[in-house]
PDB file of C-alpha atoms and ligand atoms in Angstrom:
ATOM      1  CA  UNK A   1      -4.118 -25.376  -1.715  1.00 55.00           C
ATOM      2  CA  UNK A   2      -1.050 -27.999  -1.194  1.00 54.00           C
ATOM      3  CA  UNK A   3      -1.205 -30.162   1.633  1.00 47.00           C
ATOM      4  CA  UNK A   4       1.655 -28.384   3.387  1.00 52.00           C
ATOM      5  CA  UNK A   5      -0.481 -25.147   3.753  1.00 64.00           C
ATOM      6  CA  UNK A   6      -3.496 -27.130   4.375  1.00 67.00           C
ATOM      7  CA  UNK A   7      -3.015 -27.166   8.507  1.00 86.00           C
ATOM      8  CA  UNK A   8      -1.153 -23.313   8.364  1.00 95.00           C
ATOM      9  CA  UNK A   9      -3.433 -20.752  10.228  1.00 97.00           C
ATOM     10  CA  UNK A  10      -5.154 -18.197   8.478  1.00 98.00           C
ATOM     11  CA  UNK A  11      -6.398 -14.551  10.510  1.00 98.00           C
ATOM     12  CA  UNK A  12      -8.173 -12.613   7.582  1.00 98.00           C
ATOM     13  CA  UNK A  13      -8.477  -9.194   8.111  1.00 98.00           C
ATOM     14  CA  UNK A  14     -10.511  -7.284   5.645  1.00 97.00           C
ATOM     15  CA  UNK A  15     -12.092  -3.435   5.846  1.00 95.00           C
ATOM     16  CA  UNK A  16     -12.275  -0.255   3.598  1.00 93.00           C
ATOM     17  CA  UNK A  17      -9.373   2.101   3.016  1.00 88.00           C
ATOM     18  CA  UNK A  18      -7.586   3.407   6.500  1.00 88.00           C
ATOM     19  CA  UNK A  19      -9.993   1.323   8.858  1.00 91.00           C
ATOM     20  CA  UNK A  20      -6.631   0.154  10.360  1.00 90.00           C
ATOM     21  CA  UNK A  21      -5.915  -3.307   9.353  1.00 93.00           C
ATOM     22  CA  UNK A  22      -2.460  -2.927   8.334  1.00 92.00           C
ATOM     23  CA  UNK A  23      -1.551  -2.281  12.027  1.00 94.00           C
ATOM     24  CA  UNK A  24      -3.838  -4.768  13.373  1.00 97.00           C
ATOM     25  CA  UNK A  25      -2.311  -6.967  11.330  1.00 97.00           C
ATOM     26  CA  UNK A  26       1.302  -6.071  12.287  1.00 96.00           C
ATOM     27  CA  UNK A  27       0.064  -6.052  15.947  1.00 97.00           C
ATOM     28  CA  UNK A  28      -1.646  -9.126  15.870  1.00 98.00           C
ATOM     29  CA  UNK A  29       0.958 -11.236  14.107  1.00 97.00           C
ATOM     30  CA  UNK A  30       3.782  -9.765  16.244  1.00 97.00           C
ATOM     31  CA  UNK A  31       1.583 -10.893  19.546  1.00 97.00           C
ATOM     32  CA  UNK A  32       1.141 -14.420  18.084  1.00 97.00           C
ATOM     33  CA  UNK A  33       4.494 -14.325  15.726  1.00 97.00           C
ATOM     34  CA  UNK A  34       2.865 -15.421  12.527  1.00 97.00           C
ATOM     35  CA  UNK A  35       3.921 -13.599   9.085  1.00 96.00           C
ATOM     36  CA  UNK A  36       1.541 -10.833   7.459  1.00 96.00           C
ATOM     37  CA  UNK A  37       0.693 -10.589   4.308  1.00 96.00           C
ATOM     38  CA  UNK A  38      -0.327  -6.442   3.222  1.00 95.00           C
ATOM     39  CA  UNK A  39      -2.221  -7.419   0.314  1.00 97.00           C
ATOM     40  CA  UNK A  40      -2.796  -4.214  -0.752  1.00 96.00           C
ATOM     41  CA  UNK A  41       0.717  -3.283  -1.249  1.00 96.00           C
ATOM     42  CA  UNK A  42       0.913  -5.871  -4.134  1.00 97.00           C
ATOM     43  CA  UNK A  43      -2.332  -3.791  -5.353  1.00 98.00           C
ATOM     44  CA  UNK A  44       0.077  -0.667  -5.109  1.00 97.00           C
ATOM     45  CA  UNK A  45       3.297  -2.363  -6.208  1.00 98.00           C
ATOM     46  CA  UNK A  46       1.608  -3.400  -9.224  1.00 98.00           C
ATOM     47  CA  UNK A  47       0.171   0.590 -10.060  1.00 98.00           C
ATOM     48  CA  UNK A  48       3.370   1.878  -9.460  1.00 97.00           C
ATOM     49  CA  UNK A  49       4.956  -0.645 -11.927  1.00 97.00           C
ATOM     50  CA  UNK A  50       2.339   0.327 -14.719  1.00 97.00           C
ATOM     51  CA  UNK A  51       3.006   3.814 -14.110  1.00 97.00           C
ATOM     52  CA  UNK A  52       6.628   4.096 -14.701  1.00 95.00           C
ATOM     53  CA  UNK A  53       6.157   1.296 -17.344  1.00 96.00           C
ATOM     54  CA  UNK A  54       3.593   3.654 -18.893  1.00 97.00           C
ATOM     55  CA  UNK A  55       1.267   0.914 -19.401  1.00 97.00           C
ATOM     56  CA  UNK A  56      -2.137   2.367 -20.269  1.00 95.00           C
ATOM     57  CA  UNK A  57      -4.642   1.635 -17.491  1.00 94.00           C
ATOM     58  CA  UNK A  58      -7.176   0.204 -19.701  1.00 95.00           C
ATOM     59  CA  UNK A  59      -5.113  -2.560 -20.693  1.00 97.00           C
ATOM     60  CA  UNK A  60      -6.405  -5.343 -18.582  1.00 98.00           C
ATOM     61  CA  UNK A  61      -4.064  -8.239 -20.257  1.00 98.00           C
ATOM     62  CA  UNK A  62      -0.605  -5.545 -19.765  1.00 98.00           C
ATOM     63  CA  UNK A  63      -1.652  -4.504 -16.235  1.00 98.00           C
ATOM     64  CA  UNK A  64      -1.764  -8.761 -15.696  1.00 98.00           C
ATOM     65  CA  UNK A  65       1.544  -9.015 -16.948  1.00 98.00           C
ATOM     66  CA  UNK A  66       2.825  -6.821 -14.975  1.00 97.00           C
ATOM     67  CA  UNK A  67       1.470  -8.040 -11.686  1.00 97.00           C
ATOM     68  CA  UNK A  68       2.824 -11.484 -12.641  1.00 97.00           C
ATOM     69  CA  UNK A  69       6.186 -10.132 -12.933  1.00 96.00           C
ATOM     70  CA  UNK A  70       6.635  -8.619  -9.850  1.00 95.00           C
ATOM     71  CA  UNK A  71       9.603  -9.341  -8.077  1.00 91.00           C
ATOM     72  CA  UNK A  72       8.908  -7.634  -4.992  1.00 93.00           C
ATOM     73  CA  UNK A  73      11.099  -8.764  -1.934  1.00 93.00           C
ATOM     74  CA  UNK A  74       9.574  -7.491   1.168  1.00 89.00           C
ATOM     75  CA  UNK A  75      11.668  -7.431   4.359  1.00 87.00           C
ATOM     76  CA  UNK A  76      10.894  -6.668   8.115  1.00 81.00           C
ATOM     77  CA  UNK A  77      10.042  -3.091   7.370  1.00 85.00           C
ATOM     78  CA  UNK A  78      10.699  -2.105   3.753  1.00 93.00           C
ATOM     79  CA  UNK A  79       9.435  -3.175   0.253  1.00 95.00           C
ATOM     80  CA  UNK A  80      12.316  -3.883  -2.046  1.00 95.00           C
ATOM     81  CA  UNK A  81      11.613  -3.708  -6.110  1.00 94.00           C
ATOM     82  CA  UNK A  82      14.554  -5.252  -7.923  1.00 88.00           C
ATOM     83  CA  UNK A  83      16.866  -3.041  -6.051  1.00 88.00           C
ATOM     84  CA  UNK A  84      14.928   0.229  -5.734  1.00 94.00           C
ATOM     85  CA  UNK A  85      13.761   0.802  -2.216  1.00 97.00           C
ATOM     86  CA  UNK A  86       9.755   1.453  -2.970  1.00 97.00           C
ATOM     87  CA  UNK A  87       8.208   1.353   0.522  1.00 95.00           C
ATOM     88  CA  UNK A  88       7.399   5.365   0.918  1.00 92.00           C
ATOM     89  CA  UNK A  89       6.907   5.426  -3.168  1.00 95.00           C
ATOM     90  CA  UNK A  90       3.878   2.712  -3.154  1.00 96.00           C
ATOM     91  CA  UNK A  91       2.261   5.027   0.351  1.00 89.00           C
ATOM     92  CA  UNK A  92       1.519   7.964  -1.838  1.00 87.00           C
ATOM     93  CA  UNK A  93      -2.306   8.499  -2.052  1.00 83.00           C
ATOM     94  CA  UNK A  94      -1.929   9.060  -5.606  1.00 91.00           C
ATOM     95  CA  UNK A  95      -0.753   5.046  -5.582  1.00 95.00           C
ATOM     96  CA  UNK A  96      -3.603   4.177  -3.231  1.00 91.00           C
ATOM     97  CA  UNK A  97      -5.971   5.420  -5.872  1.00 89.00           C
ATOM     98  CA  UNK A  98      -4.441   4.545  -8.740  1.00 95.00           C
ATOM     99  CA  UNK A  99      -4.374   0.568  -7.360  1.00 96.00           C
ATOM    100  CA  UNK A 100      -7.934   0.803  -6.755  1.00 91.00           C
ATOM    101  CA  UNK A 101      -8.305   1.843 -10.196  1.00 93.00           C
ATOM    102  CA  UNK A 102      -6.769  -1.094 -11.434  1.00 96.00           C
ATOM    103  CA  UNK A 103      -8.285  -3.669  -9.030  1.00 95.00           C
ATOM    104  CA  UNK A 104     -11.352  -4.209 -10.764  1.00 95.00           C
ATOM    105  CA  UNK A 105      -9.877  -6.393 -13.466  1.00 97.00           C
ATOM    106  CA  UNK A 106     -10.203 -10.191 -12.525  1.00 97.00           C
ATOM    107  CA  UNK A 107      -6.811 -10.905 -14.646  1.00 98.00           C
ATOM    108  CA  UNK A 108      -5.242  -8.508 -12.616  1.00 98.00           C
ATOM    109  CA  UNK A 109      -6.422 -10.484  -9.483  1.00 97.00           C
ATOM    110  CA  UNK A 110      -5.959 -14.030 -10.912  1.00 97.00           C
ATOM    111  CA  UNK A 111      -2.431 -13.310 -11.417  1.00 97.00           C
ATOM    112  CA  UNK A 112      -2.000 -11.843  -7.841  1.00 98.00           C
ATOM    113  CA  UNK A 113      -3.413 -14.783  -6.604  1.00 97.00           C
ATOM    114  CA  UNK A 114      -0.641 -17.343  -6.240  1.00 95.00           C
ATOM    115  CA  UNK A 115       1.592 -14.915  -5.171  1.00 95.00           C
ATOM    116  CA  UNK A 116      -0.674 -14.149  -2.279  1.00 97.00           C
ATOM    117  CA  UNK A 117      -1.337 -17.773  -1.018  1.00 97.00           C
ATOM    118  CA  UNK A 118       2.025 -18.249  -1.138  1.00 95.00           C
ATOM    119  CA  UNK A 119       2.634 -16.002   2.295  1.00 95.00           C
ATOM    120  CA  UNK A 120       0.994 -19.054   4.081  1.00 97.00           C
ATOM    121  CA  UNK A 121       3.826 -20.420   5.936  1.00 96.00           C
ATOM    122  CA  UNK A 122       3.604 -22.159   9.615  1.00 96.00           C
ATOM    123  CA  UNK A 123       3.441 -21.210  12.243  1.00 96.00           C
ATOM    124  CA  UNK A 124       0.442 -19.340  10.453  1.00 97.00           C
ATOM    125  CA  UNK A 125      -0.882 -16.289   8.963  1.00 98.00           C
ATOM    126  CA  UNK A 126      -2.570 -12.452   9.165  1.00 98.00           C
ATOM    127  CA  UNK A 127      -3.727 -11.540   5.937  1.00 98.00           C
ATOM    128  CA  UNK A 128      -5.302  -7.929   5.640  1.00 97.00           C
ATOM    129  CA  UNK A 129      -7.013  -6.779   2.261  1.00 96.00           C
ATOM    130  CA  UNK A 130     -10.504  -6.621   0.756  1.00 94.00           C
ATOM    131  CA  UNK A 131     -10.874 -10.104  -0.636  1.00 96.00           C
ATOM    132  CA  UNK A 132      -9.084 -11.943   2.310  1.00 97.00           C
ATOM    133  CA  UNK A 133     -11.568 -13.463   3.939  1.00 97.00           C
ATOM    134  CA  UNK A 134     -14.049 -13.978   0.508  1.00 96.00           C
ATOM    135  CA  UNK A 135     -11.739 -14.957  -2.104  1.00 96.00           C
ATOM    136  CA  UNK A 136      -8.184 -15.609  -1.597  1.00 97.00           C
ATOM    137  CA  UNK A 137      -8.099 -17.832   2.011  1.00 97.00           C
ATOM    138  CA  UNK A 138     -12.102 -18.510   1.575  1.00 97.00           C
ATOM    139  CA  UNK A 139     -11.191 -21.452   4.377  1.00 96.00           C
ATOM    140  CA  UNK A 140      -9.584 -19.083   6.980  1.00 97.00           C
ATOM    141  CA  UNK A 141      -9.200 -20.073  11.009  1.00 97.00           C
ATOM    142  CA  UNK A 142     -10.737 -16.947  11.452  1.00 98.00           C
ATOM    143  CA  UNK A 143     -12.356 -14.081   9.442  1.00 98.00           C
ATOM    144  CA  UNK A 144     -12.430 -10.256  10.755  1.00 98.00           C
ATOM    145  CA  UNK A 145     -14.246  -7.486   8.619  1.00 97.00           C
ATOM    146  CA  UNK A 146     -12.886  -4.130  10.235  1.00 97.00           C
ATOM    147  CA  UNK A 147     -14.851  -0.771   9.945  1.00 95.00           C
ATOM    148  CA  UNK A 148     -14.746   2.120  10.902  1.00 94.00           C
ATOM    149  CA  UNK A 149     -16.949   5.546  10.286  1.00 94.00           C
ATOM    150  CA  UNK A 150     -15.392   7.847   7.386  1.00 94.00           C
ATOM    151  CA  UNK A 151     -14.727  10.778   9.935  1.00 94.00           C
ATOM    152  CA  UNK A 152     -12.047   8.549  12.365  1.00 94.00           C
ATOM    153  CA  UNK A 153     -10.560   6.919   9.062  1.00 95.00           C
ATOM    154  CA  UNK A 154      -9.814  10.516   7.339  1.00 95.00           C
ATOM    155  CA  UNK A 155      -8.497  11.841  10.277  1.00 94.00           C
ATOM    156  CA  UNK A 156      -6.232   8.588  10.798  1.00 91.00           C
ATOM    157  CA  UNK A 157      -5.326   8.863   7.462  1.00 90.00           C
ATOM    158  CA  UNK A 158      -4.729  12.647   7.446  1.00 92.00           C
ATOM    159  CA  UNK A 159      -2.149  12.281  10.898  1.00 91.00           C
ATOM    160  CA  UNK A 160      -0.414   9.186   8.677  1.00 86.00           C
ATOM    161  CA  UNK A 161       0.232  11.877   6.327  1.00 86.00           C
ATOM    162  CA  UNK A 162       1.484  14.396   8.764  1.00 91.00           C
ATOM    163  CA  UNK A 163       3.510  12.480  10.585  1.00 89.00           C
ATOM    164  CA  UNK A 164       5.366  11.531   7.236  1.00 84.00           C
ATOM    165  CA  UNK A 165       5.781  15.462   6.257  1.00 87.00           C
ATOM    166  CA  UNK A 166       3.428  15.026   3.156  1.00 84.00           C
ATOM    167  CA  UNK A 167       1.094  17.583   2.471  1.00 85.00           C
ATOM    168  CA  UNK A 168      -2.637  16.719   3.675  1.00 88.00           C
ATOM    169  CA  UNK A 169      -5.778  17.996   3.876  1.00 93.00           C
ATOM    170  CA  UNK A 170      -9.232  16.393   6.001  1.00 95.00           C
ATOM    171  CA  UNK A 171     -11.539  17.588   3.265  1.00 95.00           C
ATOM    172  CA  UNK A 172      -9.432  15.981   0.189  1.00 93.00           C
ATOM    173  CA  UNK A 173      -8.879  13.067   2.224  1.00 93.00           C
ATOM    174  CA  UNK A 174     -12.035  12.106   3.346  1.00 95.00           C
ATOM    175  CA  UNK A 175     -13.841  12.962   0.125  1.00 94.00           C
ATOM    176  CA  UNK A 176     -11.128  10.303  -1.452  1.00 91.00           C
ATOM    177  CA  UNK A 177     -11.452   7.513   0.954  1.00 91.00           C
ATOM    178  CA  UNK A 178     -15.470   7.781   0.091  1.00 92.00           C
ATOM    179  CA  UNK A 179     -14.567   7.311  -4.020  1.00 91.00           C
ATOM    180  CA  UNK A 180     -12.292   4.933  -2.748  1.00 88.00           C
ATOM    181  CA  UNK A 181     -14.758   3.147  -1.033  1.00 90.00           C
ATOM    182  CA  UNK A 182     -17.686   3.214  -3.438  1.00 91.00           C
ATOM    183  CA  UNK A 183     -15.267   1.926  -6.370  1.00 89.00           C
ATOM    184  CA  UNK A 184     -13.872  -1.375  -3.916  1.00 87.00           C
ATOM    185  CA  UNK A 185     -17.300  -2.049  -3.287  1.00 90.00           C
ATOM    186  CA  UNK A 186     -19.494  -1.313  -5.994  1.00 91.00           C
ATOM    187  CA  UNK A 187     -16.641  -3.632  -8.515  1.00 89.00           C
ATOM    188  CA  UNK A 188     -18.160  -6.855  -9.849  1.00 90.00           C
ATOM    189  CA  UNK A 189     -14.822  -9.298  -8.975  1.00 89.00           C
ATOM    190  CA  UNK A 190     -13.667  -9.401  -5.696  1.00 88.00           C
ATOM    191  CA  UNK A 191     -15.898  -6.303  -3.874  1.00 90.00           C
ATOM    192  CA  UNK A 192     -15.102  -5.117  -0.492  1.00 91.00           C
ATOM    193  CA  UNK A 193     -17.320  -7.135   1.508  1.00 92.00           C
ATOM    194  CA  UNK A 194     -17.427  -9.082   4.750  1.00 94.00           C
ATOM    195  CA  UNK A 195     -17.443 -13.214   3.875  1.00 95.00           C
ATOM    196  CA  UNK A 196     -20.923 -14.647   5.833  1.00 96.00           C
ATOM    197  CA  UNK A 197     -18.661 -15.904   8.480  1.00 96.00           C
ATOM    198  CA  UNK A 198     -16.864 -12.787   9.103  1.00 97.00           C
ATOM    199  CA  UNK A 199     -17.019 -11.441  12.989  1.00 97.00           C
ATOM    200  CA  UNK A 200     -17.520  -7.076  12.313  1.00 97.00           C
ATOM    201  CA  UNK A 201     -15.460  -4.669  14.889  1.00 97.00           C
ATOM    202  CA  UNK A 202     -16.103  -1.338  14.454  1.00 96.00           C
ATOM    203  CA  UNK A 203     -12.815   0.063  15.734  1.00 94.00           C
ATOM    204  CA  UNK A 204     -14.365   4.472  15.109  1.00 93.00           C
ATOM    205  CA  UNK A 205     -14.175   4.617  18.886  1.00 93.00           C
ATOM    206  CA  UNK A 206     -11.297   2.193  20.052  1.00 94.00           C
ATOM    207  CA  UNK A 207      -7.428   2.998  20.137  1.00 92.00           C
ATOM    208  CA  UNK A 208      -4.920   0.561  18.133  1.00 94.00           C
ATOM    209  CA  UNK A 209      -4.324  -1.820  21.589  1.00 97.00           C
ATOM    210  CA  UNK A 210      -7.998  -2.507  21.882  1.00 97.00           C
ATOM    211  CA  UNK A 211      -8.884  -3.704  18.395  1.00 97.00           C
ATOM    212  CA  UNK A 212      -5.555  -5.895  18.570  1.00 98.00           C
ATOM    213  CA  UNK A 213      -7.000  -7.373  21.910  1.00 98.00           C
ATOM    214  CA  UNK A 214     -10.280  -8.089  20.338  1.00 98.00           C
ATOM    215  CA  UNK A 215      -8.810  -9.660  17.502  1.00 98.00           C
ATOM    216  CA  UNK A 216      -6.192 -11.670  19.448  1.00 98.00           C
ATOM    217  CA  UNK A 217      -9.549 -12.478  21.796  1.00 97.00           C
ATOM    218  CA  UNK A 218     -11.641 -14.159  19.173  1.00 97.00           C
ATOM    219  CA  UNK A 219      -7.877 -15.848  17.788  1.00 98.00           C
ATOM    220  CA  UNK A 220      -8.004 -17.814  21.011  1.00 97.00           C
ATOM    221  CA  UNK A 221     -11.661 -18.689  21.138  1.00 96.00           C
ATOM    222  CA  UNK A 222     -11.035 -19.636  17.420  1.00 95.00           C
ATOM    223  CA  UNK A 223      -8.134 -22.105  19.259  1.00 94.00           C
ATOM    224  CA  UNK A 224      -5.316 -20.645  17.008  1.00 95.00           C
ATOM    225  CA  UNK A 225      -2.143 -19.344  18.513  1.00 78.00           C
ATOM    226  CA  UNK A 226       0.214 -20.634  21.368  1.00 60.00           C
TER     227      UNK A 226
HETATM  228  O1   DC B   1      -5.229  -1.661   1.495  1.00 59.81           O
HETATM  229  P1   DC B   1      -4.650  -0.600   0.548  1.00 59.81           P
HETATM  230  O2   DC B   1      -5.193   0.772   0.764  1.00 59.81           O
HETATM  231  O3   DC B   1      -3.160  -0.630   0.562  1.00 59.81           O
HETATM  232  O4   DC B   1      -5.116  -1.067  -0.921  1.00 59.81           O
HETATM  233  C1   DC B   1      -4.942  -0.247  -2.060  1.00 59.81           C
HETATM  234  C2   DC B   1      -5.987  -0.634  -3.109  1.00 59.81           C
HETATM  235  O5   DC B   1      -5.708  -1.952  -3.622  1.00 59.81           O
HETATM  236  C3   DC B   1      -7.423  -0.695  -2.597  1.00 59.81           C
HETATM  237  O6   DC B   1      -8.074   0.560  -2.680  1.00 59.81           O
HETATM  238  C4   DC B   1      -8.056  -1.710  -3.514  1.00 59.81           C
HETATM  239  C5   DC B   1      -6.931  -2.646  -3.871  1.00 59.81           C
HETATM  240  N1   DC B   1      -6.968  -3.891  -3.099  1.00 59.81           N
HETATM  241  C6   DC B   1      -7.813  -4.868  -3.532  1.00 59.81           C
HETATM  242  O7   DC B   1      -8.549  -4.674  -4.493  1.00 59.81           O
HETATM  243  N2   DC B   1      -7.842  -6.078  -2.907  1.00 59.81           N
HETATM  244  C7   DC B   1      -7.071  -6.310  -1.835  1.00 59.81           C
HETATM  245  N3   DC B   1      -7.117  -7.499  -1.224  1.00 59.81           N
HETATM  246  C8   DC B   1      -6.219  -5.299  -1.341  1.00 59.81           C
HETATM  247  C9   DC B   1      -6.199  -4.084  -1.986  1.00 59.81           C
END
């Protein structure tokens, strides 16, 4: 870490697939106007690269060259790949899985690494991921591991879908999010797990406001913020 970053604010927000964090992260950095960083969608952004590059998934050292040559430019609501517009394309379950496919390899992750630290700018930062909290900002203000049972994330998941038009069903979905789960976890570099000083909310039973509140609670009683 430079010096410049060293005094930048850090919220980690870490969880399994659809436990919410990317809009607890939007909401809580809008309430305390500090950037977000979707980690995952540099997970995604680097499957859907391989994919129309045709790279062959087992190639650990071609899937880390083409994470390292992303030139993603992300604005305040789309994702931006050279000029292609890639923000619904990188949403598609079938990129979901695909990046959790590819996330087990640690060159993969070293060379998403940089990029990733590099989102800490003043006046601070939300970071939401898997590895937020354990591996990428190990030295964060404040460290949130979100859950949430598989029954409220596959429904969440499943309206997503609807709402979007795309075709969905509760069953497929929730028997996905479970493989999903058991591969981010069960994966030797980086697993899905909550760092030792993580603080758990288990958001199966509260609405979108509430976990932002709890989140923005523990900000201030962590003394970061306005
Ligand atoms: O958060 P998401 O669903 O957009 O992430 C897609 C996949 O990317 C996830 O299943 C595993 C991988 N990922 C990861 O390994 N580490 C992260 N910090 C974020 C995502």
């Amino acid at each position: 870490m430079n010096n410049a970053m060293a005094g930048v604010p850090v919220i980690t927000l870490d969880g399994p697939t659809a436990s919410g964090k990317g809009s607890v992260a939007d909401g809580v950095a809008h309430a305390l106007g500090f950037h977000v960083l979707d980690s995952g969608a540099l997970y995604r952004l680097t499957a859907l690269d391989a994919e129309r590059l045709g790279i062959d998934l087992d190639d650990e050292a071609e899937l880390a060259a083409c994470a390292l040559a992303l030139s993603p430019t992300f604005t305040a609501s789309r994702i931006f790949m050279d000029s292609r517009d890639v923000t619904d394309a990188i949403r598609a379950e079938r990129i979901g899985n695909l990046a959790s496919t590819i996330a087990p390899y640690p060159a993969l992750r070293a060379a998403l690494l940089d990029r990733q630290r590099a989102f800490r700018r003043a006046p601070g930062l939300v970071a939401d991921g898997r590895d937020m909290g354990t591996v990428v900002f190990p030295d964060a203000d404040l460290k949130v591991f979100l859950v949430a049972d598989v029954a409220a994330r596959a429904d969440r998941r499943y309206r997503q879908l609807i709402e979007r038009g795309a075709p969905a069903d509760l069953d497929v979905i929730a028997h996905e999010l479970c493989d999903r789960d058991a591969r981010d976890a069960n994966r030797t570099t980086s697993p899905l797990v909550a760092a030792a000083d993580a603080m758990t909310i288990d958001s199966s039973a509260l609405g979108l406001q509430d976990v932002i509140e709890r989140v923005l609670e523990l900000a201030r009683a962590a003394g970061i913020g306005r």
